[in-house]
mmCIF file of C-alpha atoms in Angstrom:
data_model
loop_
_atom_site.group_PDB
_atom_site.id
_atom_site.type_symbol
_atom_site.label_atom_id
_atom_site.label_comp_id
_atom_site.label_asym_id
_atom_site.label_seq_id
_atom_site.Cartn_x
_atom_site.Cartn_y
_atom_site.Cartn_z
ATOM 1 C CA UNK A 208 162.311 162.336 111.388
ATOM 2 C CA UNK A 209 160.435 165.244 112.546
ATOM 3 C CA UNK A 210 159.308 166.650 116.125
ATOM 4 C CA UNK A 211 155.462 166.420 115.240
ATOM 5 C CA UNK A 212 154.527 168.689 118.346
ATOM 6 C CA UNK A 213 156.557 171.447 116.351
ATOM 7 C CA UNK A 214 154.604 171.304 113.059
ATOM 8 C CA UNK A 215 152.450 173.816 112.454
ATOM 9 C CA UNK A 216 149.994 171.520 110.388
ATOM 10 C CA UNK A 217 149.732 169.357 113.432
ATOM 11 C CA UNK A 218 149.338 172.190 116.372
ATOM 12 C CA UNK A 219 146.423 174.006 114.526
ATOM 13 C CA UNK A 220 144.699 170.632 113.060
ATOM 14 C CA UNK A 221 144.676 169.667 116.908
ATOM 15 C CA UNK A 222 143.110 173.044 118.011
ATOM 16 C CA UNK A 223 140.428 172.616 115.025
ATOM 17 C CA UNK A 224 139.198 169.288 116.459
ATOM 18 C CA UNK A 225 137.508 170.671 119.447
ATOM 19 C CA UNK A 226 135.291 173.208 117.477
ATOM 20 C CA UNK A 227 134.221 170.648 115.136
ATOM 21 C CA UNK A 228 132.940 168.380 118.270
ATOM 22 C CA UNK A 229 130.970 170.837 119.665
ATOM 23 C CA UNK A 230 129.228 172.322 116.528
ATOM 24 C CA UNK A 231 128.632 168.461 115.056
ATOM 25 C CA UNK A 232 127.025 167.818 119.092
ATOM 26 C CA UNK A 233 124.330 170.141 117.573
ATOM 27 C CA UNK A 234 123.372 168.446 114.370
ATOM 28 C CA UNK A 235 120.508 166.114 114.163
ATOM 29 C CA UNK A 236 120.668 162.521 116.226
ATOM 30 C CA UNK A 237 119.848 160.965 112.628
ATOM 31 C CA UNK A 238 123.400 162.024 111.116
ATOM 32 C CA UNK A 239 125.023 160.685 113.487
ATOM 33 C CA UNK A 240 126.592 157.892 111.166
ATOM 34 C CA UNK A 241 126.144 160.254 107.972
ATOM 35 C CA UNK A 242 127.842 163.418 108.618
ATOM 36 C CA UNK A 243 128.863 163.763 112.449
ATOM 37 C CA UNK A 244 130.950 160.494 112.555
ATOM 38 C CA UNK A 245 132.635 161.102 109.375
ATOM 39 C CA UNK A 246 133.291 165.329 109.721
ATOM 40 C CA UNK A 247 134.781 164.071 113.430
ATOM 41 C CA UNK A 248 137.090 161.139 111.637
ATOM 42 C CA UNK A 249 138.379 163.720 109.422
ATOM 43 C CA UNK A 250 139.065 166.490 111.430
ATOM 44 C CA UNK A 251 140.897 163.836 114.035
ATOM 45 C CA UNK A 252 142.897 162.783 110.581
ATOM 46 C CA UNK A 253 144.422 165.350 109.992
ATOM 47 C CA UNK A 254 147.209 165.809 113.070
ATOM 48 C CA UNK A 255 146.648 161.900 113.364
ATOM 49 C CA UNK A 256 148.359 161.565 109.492
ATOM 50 C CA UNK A 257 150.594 164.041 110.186
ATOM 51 C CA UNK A 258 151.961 162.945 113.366
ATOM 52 C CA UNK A 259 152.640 159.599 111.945
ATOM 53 C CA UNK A 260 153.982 160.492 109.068
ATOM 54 C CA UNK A 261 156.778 162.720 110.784
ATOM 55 C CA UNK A 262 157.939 159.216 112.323
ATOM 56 C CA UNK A 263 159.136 158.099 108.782
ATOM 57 C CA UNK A 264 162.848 158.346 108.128
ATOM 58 C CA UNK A 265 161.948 159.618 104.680
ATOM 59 C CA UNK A 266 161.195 162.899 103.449
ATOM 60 C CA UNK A 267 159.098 161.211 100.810
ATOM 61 C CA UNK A 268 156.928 159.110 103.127
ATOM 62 C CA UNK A 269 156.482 161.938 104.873
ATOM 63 C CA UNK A 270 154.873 163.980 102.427
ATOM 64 C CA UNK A 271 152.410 160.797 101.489
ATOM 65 C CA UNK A 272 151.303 161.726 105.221
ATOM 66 C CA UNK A 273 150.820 164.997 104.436
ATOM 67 C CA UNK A 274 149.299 164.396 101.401
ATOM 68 C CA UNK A 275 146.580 162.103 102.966
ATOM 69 C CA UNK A 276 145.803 165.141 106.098
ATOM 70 C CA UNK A 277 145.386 167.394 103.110
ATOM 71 C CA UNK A 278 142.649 164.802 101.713
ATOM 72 C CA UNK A 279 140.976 164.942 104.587
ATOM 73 C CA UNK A 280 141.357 168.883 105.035
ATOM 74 C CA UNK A 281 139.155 168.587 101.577
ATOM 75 C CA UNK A 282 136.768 165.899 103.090
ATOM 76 C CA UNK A 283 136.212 168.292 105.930
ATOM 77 C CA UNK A 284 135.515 171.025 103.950
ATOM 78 C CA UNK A 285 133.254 169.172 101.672
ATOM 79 C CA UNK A 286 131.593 167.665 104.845
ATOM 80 C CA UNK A 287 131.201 171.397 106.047
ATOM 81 C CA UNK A 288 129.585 173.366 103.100
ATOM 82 C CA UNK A 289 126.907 169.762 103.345
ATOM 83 C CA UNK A 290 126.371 170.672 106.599
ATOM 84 C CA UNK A 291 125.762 174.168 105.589
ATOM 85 C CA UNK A 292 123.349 173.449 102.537
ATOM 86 C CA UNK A 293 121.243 171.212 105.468
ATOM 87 C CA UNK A 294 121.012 174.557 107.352
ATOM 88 C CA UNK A 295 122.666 172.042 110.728
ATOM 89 C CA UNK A 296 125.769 174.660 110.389
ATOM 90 C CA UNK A 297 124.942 178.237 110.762
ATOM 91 C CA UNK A 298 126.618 181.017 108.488
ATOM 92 C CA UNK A 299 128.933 182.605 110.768
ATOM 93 C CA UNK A 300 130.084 179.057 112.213
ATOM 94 C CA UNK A 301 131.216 178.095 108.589
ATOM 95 C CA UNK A 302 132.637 181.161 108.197
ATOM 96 C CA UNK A 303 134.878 180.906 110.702
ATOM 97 C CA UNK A 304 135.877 177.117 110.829
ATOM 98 C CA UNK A 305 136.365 177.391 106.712
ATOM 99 C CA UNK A 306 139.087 180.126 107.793
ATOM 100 C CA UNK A 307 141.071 177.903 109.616
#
């Protein structure tokens, strides 16, 4: 098993969470089920699948854990560059968010 509050995938997955709440507040009251709710389940995903997967007493569940946060690292970003092409995320916001 692994001391989740010591990965480095799970302490900057948590930090990204708050950023994405507060730009998705912004976007349009009619997206709320379309791209807020799901761009907010993803980004919570992420440390959520990897903190559960470092209570597995296998290495190989483990990575399946990882695996599935990384799935939803590529739903966020997919999510994002949306988000972008709507014009409901500004330049510099994406440019920084798509860096972490």
């Amino acid at each position: 098993m692994h001391n989740y509050k010591e990965l480095e995938i799970w302490k900057s997955s948590l930090k990204f969470c708050t950023p994405i709440y507060k730009i998705t507040s912004k976007f349009p009251e009619e997206e709320k089920f379309r791209l807020i709710s799901p761009l907010r389940r993803a980004v919570v995903s992420v440390p959520s699948n990897s903190a559960e997967g470092s209570a597995k007493f296998s290495n190989k569940h483990f990575v399946i854990f990882l695996e599935n946060a990384l799935g939803s690292c590529r739903e966020i970003d997919t999510q994002m560059l949306v988000s972008l092409d709507l014009e409901f995320l500004k330049n510099e916001d994406f440019s920084i968010l798509s860096n972490e």
